Short mmCIF file of C-alpha atoms and ligand atoms in Angstrom, two decimals:
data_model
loop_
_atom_site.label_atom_id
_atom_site.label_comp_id
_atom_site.label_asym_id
_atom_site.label_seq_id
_atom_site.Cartn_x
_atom_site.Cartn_y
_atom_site.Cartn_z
CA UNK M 1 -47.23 -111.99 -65.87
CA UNK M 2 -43.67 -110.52 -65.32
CA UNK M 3 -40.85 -113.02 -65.22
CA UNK M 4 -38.08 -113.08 -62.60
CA UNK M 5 -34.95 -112.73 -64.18
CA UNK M 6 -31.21 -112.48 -63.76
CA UNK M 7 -29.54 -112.09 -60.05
CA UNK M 8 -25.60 -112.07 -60.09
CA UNK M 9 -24.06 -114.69 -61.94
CA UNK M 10 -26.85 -116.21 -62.65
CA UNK M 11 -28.88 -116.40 -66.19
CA UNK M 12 -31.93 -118.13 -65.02
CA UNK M 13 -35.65 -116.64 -65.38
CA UNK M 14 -37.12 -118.70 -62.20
CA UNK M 15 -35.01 -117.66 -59.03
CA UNK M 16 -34.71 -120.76 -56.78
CA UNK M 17 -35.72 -120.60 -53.14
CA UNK M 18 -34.20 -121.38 -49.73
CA UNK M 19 -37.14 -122.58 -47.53
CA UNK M 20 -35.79 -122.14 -43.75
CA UNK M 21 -37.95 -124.19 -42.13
CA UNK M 22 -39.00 -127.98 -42.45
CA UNK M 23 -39.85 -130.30 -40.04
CA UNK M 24 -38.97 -133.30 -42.74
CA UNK M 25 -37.36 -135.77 -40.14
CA UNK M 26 -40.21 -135.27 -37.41
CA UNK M 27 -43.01 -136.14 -40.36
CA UNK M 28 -41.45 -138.58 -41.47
CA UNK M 29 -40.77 -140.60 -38.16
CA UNK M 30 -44.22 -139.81 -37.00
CA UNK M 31 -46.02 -140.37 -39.96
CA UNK M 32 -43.96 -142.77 -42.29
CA UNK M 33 -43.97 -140.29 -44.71
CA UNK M 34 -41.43 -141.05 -47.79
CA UNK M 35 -40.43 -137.33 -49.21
CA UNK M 36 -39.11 -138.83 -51.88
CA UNK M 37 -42.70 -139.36 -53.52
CA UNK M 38 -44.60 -136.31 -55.26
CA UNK M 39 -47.11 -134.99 -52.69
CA UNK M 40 -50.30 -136.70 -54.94
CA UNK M 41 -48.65 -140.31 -54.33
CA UNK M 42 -48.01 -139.48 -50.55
CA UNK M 43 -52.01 -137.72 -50.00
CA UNK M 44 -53.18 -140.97 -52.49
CA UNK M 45 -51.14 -143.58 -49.87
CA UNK M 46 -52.43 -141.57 -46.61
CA UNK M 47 -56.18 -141.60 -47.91
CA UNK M 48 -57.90 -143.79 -45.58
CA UNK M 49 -55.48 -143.07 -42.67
CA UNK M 50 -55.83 -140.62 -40.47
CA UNK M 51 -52.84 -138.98 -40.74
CA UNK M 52 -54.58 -135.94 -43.09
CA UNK M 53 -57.30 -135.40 -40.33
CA UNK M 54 -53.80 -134.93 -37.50
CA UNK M 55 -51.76 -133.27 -39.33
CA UNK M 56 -53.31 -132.01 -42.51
CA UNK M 57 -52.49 -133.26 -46.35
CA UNK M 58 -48.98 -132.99 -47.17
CA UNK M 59 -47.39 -130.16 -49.16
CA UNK M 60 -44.20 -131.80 -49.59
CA UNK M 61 -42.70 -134.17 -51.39
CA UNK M 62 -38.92 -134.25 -54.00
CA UNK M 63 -40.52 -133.73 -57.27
CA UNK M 64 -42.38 -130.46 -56.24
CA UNK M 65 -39.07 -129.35 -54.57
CA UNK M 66 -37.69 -129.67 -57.93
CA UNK M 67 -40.97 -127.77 -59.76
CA UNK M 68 -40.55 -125.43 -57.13
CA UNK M 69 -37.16 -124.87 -57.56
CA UNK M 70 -36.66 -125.20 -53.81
CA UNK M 71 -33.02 -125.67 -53.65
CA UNK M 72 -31.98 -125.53 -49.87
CA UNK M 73 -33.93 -126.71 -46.89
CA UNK M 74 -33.21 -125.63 -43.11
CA UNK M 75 -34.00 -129.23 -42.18
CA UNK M 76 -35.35 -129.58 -38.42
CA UNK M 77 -34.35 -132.25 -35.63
CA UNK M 78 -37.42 -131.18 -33.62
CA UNK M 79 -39.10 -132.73 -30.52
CA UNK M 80 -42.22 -131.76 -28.35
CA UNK M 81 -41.60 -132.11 -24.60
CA UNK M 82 -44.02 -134.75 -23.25
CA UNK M 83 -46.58 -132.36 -21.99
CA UNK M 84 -47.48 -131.10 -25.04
CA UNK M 85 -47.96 -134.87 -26.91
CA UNK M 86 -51.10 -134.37 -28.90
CA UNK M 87 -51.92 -138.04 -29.11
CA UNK M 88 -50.16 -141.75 -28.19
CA UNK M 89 -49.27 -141.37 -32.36
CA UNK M 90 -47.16 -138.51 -31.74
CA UNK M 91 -43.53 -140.42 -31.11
CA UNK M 92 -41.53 -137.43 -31.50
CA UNK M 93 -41.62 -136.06 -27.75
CA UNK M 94 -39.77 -136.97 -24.82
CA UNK M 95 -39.68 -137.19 -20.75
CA UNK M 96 -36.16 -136.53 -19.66
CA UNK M 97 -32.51 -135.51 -21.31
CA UNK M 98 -31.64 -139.82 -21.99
CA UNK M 99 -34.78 -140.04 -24.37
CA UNK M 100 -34.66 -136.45 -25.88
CA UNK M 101 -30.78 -137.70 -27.32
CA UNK M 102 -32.16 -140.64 -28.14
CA UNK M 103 -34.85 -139.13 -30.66
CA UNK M 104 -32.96 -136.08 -31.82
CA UNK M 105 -30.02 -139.01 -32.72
CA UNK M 106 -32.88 -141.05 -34.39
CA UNK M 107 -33.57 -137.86 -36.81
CA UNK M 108 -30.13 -136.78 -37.32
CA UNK M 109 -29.29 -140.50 -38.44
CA UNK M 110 -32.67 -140.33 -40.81
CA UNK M 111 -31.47 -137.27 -42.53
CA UNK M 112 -28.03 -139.42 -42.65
CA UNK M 113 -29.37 -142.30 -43.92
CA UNK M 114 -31.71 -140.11 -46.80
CA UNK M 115 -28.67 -138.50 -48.20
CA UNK M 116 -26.41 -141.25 -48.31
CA UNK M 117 -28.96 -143.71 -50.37
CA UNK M 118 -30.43 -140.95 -52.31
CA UNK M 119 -27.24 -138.71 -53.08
CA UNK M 120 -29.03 -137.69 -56.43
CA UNK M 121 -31.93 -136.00 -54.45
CA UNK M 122 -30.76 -135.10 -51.25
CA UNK M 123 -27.69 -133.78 -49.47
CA UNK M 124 -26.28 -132.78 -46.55
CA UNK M 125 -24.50 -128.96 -46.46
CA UNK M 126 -22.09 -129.25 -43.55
CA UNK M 127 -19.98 -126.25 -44.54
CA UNK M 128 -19.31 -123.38 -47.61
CA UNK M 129 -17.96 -126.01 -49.46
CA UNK M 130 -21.21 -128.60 -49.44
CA UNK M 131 -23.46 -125.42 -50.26
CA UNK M 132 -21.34 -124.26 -53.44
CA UNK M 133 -21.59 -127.62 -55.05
CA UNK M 134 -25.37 -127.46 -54.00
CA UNK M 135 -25.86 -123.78 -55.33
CA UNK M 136 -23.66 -124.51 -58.39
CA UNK M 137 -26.13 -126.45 -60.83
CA UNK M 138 -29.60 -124.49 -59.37
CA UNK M 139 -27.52 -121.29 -60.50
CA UNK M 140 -26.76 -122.85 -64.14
CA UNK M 141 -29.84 -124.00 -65.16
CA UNK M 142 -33.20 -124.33 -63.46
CA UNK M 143 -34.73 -127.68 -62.36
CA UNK M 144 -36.99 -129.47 -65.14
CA UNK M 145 -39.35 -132.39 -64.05
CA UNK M 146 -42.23 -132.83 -66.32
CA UNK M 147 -45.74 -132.99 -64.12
CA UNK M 148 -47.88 -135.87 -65.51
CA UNK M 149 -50.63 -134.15 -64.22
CA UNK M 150 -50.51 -131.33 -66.62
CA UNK M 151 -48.15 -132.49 -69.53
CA UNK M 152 -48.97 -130.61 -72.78
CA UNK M 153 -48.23 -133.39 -75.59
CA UNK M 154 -48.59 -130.78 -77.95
CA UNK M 155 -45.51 -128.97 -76.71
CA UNK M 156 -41.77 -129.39 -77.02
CA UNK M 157 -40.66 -132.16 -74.95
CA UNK M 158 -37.86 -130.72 -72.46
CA UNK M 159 -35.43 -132.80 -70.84
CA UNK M 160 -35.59 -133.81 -67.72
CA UNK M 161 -33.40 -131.97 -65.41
CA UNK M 162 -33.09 -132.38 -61.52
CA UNK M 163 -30.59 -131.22 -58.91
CA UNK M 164 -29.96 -132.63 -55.48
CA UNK M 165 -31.74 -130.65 -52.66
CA UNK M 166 -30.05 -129.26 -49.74
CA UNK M 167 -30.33 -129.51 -46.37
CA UNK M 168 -29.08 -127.83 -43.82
CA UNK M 169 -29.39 -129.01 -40.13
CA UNK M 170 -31.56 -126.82 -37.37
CA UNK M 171 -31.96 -127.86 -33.67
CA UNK M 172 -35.60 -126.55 -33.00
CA UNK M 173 -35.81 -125.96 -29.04
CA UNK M 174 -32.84 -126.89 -27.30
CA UNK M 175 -35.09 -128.07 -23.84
CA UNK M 176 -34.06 -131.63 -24.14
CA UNK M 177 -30.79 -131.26 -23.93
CA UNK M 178 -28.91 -132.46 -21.09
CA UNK M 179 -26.83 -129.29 -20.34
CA UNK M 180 -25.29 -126.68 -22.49
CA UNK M 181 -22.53 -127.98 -23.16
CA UNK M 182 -24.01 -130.67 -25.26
CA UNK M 183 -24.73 -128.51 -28.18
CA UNK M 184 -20.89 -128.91 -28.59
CA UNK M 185 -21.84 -132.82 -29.80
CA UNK M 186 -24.36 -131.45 -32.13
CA UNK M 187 -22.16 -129.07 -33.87
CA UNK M 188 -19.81 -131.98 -34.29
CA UNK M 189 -22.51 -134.05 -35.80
CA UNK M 190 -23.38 -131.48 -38.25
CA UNK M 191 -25.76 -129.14 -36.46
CA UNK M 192 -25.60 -125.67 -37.76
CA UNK M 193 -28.73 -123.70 -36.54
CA UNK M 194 -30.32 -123.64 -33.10
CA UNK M 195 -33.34 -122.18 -31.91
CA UNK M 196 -33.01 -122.27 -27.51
CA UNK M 197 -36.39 -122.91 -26.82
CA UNK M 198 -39.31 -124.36 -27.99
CA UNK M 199 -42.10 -124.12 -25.84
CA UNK M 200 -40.20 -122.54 -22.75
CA UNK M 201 -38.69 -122.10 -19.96
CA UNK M 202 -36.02 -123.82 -19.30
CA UNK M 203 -33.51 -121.23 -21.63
CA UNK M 204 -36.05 -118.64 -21.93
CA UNK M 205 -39.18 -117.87 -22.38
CA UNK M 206 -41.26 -119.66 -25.22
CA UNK M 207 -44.51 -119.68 -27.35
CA UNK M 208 -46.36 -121.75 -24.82
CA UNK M 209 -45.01 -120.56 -21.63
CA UNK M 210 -43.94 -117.30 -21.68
CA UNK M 211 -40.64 -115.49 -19.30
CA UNK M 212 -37.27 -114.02 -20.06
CA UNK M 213 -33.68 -115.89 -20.25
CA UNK M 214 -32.35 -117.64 -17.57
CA UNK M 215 -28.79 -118.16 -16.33
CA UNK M 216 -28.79 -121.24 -17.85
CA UNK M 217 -29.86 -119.60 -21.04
CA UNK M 218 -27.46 -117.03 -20.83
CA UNK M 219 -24.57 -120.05 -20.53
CA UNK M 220 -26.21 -122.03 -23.31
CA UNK M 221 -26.31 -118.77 -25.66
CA UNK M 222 -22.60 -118.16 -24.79
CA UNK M 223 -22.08 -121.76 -26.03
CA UNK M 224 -23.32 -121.79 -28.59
CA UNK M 225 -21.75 -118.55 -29.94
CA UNK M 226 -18.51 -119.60 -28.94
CA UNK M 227 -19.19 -122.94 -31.20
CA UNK M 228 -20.38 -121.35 -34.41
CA UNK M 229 -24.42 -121.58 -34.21
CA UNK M 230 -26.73 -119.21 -35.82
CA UNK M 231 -29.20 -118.63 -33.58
CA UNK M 232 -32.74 -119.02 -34.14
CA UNK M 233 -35.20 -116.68 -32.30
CA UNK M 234 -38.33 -117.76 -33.60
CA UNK M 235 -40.11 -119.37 -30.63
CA UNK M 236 -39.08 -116.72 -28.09
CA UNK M 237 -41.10 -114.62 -26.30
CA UNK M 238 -40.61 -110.73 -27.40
CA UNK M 239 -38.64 -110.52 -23.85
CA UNK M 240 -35.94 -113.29 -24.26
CA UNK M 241 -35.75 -112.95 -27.68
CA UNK M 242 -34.67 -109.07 -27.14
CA UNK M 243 -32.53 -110.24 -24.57
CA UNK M 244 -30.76 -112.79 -26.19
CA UNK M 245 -30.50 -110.05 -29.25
CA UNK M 246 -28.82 -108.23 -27.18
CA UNK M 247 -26.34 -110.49 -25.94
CA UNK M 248 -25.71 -113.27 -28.30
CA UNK M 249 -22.39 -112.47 -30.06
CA UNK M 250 -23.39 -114.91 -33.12
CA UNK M 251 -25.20 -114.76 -36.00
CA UNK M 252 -29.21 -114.72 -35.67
CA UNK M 253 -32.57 -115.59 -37.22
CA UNK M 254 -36.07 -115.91 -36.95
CA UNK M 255 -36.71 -118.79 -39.53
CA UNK M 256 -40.00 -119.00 -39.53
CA UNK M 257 -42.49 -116.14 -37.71
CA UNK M 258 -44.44 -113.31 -39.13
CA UNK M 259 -45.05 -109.80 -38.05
CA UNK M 260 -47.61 -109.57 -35.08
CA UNK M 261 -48.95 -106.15 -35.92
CA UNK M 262 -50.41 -107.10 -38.94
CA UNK M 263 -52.32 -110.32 -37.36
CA UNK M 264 -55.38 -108.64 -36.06
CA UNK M 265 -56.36 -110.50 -32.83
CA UNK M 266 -53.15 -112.65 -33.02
CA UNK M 267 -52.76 -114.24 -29.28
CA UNK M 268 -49.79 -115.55 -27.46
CA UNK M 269 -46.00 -114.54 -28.47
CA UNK M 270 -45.65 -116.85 -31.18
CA UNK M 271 -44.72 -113.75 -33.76
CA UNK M 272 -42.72 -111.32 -33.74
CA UNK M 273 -43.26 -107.86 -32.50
CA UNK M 274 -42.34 -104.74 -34.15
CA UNK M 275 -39.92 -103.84 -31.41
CA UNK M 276 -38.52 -107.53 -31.83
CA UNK M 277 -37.83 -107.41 -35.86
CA UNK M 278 -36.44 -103.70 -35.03
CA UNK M 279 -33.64 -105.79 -33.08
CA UNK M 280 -33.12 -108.74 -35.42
CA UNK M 281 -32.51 -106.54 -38.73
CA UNK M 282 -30.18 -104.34 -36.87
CA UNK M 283 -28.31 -107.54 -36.40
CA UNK M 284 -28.20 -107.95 -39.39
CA UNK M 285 -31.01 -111.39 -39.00
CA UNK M 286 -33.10 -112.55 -41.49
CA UNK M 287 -36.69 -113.46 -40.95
CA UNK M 288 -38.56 -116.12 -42.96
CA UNK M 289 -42.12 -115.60 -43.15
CA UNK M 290 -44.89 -118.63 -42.53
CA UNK M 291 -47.80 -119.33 -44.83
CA UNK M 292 -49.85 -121.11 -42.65
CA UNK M 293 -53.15 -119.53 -42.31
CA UNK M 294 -54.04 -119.76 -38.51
CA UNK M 295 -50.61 -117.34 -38.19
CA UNK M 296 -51.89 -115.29 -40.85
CA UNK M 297 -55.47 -114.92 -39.95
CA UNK M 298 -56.28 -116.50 -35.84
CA UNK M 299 -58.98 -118.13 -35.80
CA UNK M 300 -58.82 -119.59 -39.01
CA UNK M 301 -60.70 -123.13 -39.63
CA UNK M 302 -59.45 -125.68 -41.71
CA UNK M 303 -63.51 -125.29 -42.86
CA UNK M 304 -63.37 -121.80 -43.68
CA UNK M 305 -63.46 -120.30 -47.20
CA UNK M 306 -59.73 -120.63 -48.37
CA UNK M 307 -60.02 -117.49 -50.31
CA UNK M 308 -60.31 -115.49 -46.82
CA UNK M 309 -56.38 -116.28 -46.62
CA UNK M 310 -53.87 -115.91 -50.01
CA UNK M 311 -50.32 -114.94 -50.77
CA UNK M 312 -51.37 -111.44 -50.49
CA UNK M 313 -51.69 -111.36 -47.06
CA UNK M 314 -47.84 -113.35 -47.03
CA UNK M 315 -46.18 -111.10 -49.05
CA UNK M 316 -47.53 -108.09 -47.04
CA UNK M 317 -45.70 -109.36 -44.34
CA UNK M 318 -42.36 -109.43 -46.16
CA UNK M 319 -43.68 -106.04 -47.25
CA UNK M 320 -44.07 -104.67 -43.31
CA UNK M 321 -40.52 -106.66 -42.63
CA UNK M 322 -38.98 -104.77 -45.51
CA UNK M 323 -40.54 -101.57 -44.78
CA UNK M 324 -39.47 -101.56 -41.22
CA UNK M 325 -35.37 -102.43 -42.45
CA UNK M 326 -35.52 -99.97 -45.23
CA UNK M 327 -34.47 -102.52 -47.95
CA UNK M 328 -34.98 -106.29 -49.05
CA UNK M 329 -32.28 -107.77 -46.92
CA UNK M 330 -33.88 -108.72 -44.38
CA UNK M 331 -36.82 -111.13 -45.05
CA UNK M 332 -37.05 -114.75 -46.63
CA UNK M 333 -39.43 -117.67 -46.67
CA UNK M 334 -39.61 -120.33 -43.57
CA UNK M 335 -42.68 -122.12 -44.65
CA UNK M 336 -42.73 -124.62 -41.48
CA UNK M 337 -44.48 -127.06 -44.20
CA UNK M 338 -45.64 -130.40 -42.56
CA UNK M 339 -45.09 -128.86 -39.02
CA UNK M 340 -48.46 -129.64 -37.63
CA UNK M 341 -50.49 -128.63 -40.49
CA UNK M 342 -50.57 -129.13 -44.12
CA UNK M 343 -53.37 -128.13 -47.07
CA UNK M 344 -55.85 -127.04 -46.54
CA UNK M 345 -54.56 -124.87 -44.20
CA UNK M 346 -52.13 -122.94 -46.31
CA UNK M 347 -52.72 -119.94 -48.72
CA UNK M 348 -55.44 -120.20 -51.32
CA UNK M 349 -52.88 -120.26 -53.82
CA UNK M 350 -51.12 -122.93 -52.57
CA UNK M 351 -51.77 -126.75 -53.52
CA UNK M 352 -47.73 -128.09 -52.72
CA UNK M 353 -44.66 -126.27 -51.84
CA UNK M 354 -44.06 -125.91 -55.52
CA UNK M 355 -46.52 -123.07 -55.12
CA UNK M 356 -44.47 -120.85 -53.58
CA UNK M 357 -43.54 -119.44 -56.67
CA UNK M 358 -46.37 -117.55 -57.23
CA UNK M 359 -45.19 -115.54 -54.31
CA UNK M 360 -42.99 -113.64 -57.06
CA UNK M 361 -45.18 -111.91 -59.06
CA UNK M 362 -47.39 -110.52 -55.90
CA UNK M 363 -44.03 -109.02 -54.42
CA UNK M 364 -43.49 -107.70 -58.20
CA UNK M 365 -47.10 -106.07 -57.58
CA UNK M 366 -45.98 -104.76 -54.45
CA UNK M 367 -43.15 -102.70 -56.06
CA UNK M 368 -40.08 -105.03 -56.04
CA UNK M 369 -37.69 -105.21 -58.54
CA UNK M 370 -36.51 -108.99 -59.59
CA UNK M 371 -33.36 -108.34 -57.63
CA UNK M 372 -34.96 -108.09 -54.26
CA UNK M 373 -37.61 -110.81 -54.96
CA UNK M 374 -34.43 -112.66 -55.99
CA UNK M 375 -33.19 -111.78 -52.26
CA UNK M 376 -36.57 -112.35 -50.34
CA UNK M 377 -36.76 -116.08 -52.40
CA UNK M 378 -33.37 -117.12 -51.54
CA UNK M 379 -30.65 -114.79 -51.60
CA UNK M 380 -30.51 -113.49 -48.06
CA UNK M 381 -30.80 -116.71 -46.62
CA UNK M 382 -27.98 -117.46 -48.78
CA UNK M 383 -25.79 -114.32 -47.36
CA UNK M 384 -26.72 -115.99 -43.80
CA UNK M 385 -25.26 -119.27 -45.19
CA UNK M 386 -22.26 -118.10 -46.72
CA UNK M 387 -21.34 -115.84 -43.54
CA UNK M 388 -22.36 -118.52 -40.63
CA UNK M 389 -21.38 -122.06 -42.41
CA UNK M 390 -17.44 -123.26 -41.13
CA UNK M 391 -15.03 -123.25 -44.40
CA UNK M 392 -14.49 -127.26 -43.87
ZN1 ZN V 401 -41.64 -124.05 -35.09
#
């Protein structure tokens, strides 16, 4: 197997990776889970609940960030509107505007709280500042954290080394919000990314009800331009998402879709179009693919064979996003890990998010050179960071 090697300024053989999408705070309000534990001690703890059978096994947990050498996470405050509450367990929803703030507060003061008693594994980028003293040590050396589960005793010991994680703050549907001119609060309290919708159609139109922008969502995007946000198209339908394209004056994303045309049979607008990725990557957006299988292959069963579904068919859709732009600027990973589904449900390669880094030597298969699987793993996101993020 090839070995990644050497983007600018940096001498390290495993390229770390931005991961765009988590819904961290939402999993673990709803199911208690601690992401501080390794993903065996969280699946061991939640093995005669019945959180695996609602939401699938976790794939998440610090110590496979650090195996993974998952450096930066866009970290989601992210609520369901009522209507769509798939059970009395499901907390993280709301009814009106007073209990949406409420809840999003709730999960901006969690990711507070996780950083500030766990400085040494977790913190908060607020600006360029917070995500050069995150980047710095990643960049030096690559995370070390032995696995107990396959420790060689034979070999060399190797220190121990771990850097803090990085997260990054992401409104995911903006529906609960009072009026537009709240998302002026959110910025203050840290808020960097913003998707306007969620399910729809308040804004726009969404994955579960579809329609184009409204006024209001015209006034919220011109808000949230004028504030800073990076705008996150990924639950828009292909009409308000090419409308907003068009208008937005901000930066943009889709942070975590795939490519419709290569989902045979793929239903609803939940990815993106050709037409729609056309649009992004001449605005210069990055889009950060999902490996969950039911986006990669409908219909999929948490029963089915999980060889039916691997990082193959992933990387070919970084492959068709790449492709379309003409170069490796463009795509990234959004894995959306925890967010309603978890393993089995994931590529057959993958056991934790750790296992993302297998991804490198398919794209290598696929024709790309180490610098663009450098770019695809983390180092376009990182362009988006360093262009969008306020200097202080
Ligand atoms: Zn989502």
């Amino acid at each position: 197997m090839r070995s990644v090697s050497h983007y600018p300024g940096s001498t390290q053989m495993t390229p770390y990776i931005i991961d765009a999408h988590e819904d961290i705070a939402y999993n673990a309000l709803t199911f208690r889970r601690d992401y501080l534990l390794s993903v065996v001690e969280t699946r061991r703890q939640e093995k005669d609940t019945l959180n695996p059978q609602r939401t699938g096994h976790t794939l998440l947990g610090w110590p496979e960030y650090q195996r993974g050498q998952v450096a930066v996470i866009f970290a989601t405050l992210f609520l369901a509107p009522r209507r769509y509450q798939a059970g009395a367990w499901e907390t993280q929803t709301f009814a009106d505007a007073a209990e949406a703030r409420k809840r999003l507060e709730n999960q901006l003061n969690f990711y507070r709280r996780l950083c500030d008693d766990h400085p040494e594994q977790f913190r908060l980028i607020y600006n360029k500042n917070d995500l050069q003293q995150i980047l710095e040590p990643w960049e030096k050396e690559p995370a070390f954290l032995p696995d107990p589960a396959v420790a060689d005793p034979e070999s060399e010991p190797r220190k121990t080394m771990t850097h803090p994680v990085g997260l990054v703050l992401s409104l995911e549907g903006a529906e609960g919000l009072r009026a537009p001119e709240e998302m002026e609060e959110w910025w203050q309290m840290g808020v960097r990314f913003a998707g306007p919708v969620w399910a729809g159609t308040r804004f726009c139109g969404g994955s579960y009800e579809p329609g184009e922008c409204t006024r209001e969502g015209y006034a919220l995007l011109e808000v949230m331009a004028s504030l800073g946000f990076t705008m996150d198209i990924s639950h828009m339908t292909e009409a308000s998402a090419v409308q907003a394209l068009d208008r937005y004056e901000g930066p943009v994303i889709a942070s975590h879709a795939n490519a419709r045309a290569l989902i045979k049979g793929a239903q609803g607008e939940r990815q993106l179009t050709d037409l729609t990725i056309r649009r992004l990557v001449e605005r210069d957006g990055v889009m950060g693919v999902l490996p969950y299988n039911r986006f990669l292959r409908p219909g999929w069963a948490d029963t089915d064979d999980r060889q039916l579904v691997t990082l193959r068919t992933l990387a070919a859709h970084v492959d068709h996003i790449c492709q379309m732009a003409g170069d490796a600027l463009h795509a990234g990973i959004g894995t959306d890990f925890d967010g309603g589904f978890g393993w089995p449900a994931v590529p057959y390669e993958i056991d934790t998010i750790a296992d993302l880094q297998k991804l490198a030597p398919l794209l290598a298969e696929f024709g790309y050179p180490d610098d663009s699987i450098a770019q695809i793993l983390s180092q376009n996101w990182r362009r988006v960071l360093e262009r969008t993020l306020p200097e202080t």
